[in-house]
Tab-separated table of C-alpha atoms in Angstrom:
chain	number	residue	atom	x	y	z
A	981	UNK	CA	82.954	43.015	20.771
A	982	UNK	CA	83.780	44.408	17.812
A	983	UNK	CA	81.173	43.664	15.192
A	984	UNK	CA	81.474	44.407	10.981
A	985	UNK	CA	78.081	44.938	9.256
A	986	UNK	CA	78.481	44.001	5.727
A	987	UNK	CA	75.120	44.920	4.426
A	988	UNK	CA	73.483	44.015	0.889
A	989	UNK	CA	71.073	42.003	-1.225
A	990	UNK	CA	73.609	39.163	-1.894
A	991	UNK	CA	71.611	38.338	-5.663
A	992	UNK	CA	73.551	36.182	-5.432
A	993	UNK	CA	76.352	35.548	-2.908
A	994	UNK	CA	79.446	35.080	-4.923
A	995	UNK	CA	83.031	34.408	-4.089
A	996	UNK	CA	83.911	37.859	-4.302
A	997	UNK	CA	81.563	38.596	-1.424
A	998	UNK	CA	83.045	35.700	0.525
A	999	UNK	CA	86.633	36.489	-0.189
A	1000	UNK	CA	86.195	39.791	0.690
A	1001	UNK	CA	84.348	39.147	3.933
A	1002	UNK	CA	87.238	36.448	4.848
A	1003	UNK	CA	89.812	38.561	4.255
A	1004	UNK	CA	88.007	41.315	6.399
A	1005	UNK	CA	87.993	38.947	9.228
A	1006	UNK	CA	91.120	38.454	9.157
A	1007	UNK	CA	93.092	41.672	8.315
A	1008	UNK	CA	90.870	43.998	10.732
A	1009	UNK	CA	90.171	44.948	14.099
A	1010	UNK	CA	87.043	43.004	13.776
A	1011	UNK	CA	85.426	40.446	16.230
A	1012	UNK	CA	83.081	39.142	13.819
A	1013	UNK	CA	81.445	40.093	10.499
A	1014	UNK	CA	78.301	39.766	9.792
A	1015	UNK	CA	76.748	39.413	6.062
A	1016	UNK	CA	73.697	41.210	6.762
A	1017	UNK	CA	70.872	39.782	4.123
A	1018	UNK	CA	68.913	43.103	3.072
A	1019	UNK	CA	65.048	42.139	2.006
A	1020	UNK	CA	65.220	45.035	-0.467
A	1021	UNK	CA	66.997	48.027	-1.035
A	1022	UNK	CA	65.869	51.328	-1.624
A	1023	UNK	CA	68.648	52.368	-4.110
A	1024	UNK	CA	67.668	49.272	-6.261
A	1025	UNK	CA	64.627	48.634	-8.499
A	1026	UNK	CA	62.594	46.352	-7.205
A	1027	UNK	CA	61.659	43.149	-8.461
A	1028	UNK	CA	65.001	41.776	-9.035
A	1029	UNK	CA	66.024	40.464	-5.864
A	1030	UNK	CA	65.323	36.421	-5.471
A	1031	UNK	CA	63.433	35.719	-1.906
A	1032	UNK	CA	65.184	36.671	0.956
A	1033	UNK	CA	64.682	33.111	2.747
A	1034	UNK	CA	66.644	32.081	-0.518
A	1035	UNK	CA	69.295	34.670	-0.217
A	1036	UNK	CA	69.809	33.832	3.316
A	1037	UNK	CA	70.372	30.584	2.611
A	1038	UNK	CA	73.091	30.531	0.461
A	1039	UNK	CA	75.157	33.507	2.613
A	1040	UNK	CA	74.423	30.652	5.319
A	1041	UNK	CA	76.217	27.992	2.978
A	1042	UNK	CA	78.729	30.147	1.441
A	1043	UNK	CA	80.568	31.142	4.683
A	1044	UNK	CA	79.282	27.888	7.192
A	1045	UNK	CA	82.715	26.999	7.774
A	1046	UNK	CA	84.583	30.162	8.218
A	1047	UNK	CA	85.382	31.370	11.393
A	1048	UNK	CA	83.892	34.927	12.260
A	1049	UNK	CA	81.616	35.251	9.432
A	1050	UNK	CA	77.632	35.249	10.629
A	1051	UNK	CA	74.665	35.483	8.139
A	1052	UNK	CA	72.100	37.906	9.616
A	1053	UNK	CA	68.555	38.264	8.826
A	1054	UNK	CA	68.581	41.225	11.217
A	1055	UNK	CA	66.472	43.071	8.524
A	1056	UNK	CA	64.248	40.786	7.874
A	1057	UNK	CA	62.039	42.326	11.013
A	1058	UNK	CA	62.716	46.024	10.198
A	1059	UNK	CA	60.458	48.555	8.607
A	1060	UNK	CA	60.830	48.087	5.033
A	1061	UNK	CA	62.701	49.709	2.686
A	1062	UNK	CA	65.527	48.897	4.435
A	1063	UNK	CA	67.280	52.097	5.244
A	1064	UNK	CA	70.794	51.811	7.258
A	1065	UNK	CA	70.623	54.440	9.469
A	1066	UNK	CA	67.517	52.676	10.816
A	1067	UNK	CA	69.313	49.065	10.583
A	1068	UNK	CA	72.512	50.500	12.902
A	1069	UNK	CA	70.119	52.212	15.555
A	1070	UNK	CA	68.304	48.940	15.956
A	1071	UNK	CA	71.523	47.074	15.989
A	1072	UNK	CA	72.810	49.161	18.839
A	1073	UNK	CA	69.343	49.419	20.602
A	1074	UNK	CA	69.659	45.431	20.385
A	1075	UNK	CA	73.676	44.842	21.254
A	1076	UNK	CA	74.449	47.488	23.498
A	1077	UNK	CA	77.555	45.738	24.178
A	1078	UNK	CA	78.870	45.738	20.920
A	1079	UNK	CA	80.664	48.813	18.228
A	1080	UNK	CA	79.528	47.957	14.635
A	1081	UNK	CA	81.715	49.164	11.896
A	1082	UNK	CA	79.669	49.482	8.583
A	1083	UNK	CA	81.942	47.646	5.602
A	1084	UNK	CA	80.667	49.073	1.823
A	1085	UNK	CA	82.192	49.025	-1.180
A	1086	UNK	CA	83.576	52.380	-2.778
A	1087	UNK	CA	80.687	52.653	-5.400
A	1088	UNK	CA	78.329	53.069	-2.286
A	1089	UNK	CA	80.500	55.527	-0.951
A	1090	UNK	CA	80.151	57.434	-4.233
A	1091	UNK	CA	76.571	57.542	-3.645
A	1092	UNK	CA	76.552	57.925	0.149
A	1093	UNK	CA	75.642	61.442	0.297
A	1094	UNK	CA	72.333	59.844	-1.316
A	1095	UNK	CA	71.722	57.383	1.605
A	1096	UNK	CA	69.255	58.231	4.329
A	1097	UNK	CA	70.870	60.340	7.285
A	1098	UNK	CA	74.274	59.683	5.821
A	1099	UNK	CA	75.698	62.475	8.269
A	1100	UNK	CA	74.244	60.805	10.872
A	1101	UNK	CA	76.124	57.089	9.896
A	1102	UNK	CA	79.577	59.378	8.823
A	1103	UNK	CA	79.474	60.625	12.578
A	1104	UNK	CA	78.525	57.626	14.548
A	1105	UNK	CA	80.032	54.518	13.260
A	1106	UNK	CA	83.711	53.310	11.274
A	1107	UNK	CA	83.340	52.833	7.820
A	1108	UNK	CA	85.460	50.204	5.683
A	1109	UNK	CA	85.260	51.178	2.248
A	1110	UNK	CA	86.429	48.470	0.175
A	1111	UNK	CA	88.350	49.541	-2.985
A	1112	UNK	CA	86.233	49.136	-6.414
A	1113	UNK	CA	87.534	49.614	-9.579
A	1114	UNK	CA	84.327	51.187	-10.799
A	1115	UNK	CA	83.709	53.382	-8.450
A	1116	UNK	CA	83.119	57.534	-9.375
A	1117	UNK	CA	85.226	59.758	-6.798
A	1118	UNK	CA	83.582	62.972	-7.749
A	1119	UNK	CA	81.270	62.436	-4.764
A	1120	UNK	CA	83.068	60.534	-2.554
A	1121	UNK	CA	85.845	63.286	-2.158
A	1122	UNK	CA	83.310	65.265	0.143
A	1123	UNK	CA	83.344	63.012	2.364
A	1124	UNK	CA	86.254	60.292	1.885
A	1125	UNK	CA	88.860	62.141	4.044
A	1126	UNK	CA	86.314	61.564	6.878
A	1127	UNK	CA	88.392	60.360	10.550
A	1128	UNK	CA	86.302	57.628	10.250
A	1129	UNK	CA	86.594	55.973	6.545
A	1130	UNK	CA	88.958	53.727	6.260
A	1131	UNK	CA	89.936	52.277	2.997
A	1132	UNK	CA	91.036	48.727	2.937
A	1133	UNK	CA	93.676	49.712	0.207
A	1134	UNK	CA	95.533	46.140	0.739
A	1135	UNK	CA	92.257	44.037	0.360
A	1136	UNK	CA	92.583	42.040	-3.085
A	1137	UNK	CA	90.505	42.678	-5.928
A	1138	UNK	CA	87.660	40.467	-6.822
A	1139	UNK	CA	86.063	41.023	-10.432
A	1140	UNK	CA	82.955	40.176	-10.093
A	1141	UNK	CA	79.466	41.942	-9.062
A	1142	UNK	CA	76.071	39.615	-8.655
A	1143	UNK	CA	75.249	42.181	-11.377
A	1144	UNK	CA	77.156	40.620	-14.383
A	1145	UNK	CA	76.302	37.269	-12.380
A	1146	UNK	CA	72.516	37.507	-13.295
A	1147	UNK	CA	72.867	39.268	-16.598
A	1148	UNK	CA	75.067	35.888	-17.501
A	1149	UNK	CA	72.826	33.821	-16.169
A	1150	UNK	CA	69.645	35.813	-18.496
A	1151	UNK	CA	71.566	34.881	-21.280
């Protein structure tokens, strides 16, 4: 099977996240797509995220009735930080039988080349880079023409982040 790993911290899930993964689902290649709940993330300060039980919920609730979509808490056992290098070699290690395609957004490929054995991720696995409009391309270009990137260019555009969700909700 063909499996999508849509990685993050989901702080919170929103309908962006949702839309995006449904529409994924259904305009790819892809078996199934799993939101993969990240405990933390070493690219984000800690002490922001909300607990991961908590998290995992609501993915759970958000996408319970549409077909395809799994939430994971395939992290949740790792080493911590989470690192996704590490994450896709214990994926395959665990599903032999299955090719995982990593889906990101195109700020993280902007910052890939920061990312723990990024070469190692650009040369095993697909990447589907979902268009953001707030993404930088100086970095990206080194490694966005890549055989393996693919960028969902007809995937819609959903303006929100769980960024501007919970500095709204601070307010």
């Amino acid at each position: 099977m063909k499996i999508g790993i849509y990685g993050g911290s989901f702080n919170p899930v929103h309908f962006g996240h949702v839309g995006l993964a449904k529409w994924v689902i259904e305009h790819t290649d892809l078996d199934e797509l799993w939101l993969l709940v990240s405990p933390n993330n070493p690219l984000k300060p800690a002490g922001i995220l909300a607990p991961e039980e908590e998290r995992l919920a609501a993915v759970r609730g958000a996408i319970k009735d549409i077909p395809g979509l799994k939430a994971s808490d395939f992290e949740f056992s790792l080493p911590r930080p989470s690192y996704t290098a590490n994450t896709l070699r214990a994926l395959q290690k665990a599903y032999p039988e299955h090719e995982f395609t990593l889906v990101i957004g195109e700020d993280n490929l902007a910052i890939f080349t920061q990312w723990r054995e990024w070469e190692y991720i650009l040369e095993n696995f697909r990447i589907f880079v979902y268009p953001r409009k707030s993404a930088i391309s100086n970095q990206q270009s080194a490694i966005s023409n890549a055989q393996n990137i693919i960028f969902l260019t007809s995937a819609p555009y959903f303006n929100i982040s769980s960024t501007e969700l919970r500095a709204s909700n601070r307010k």
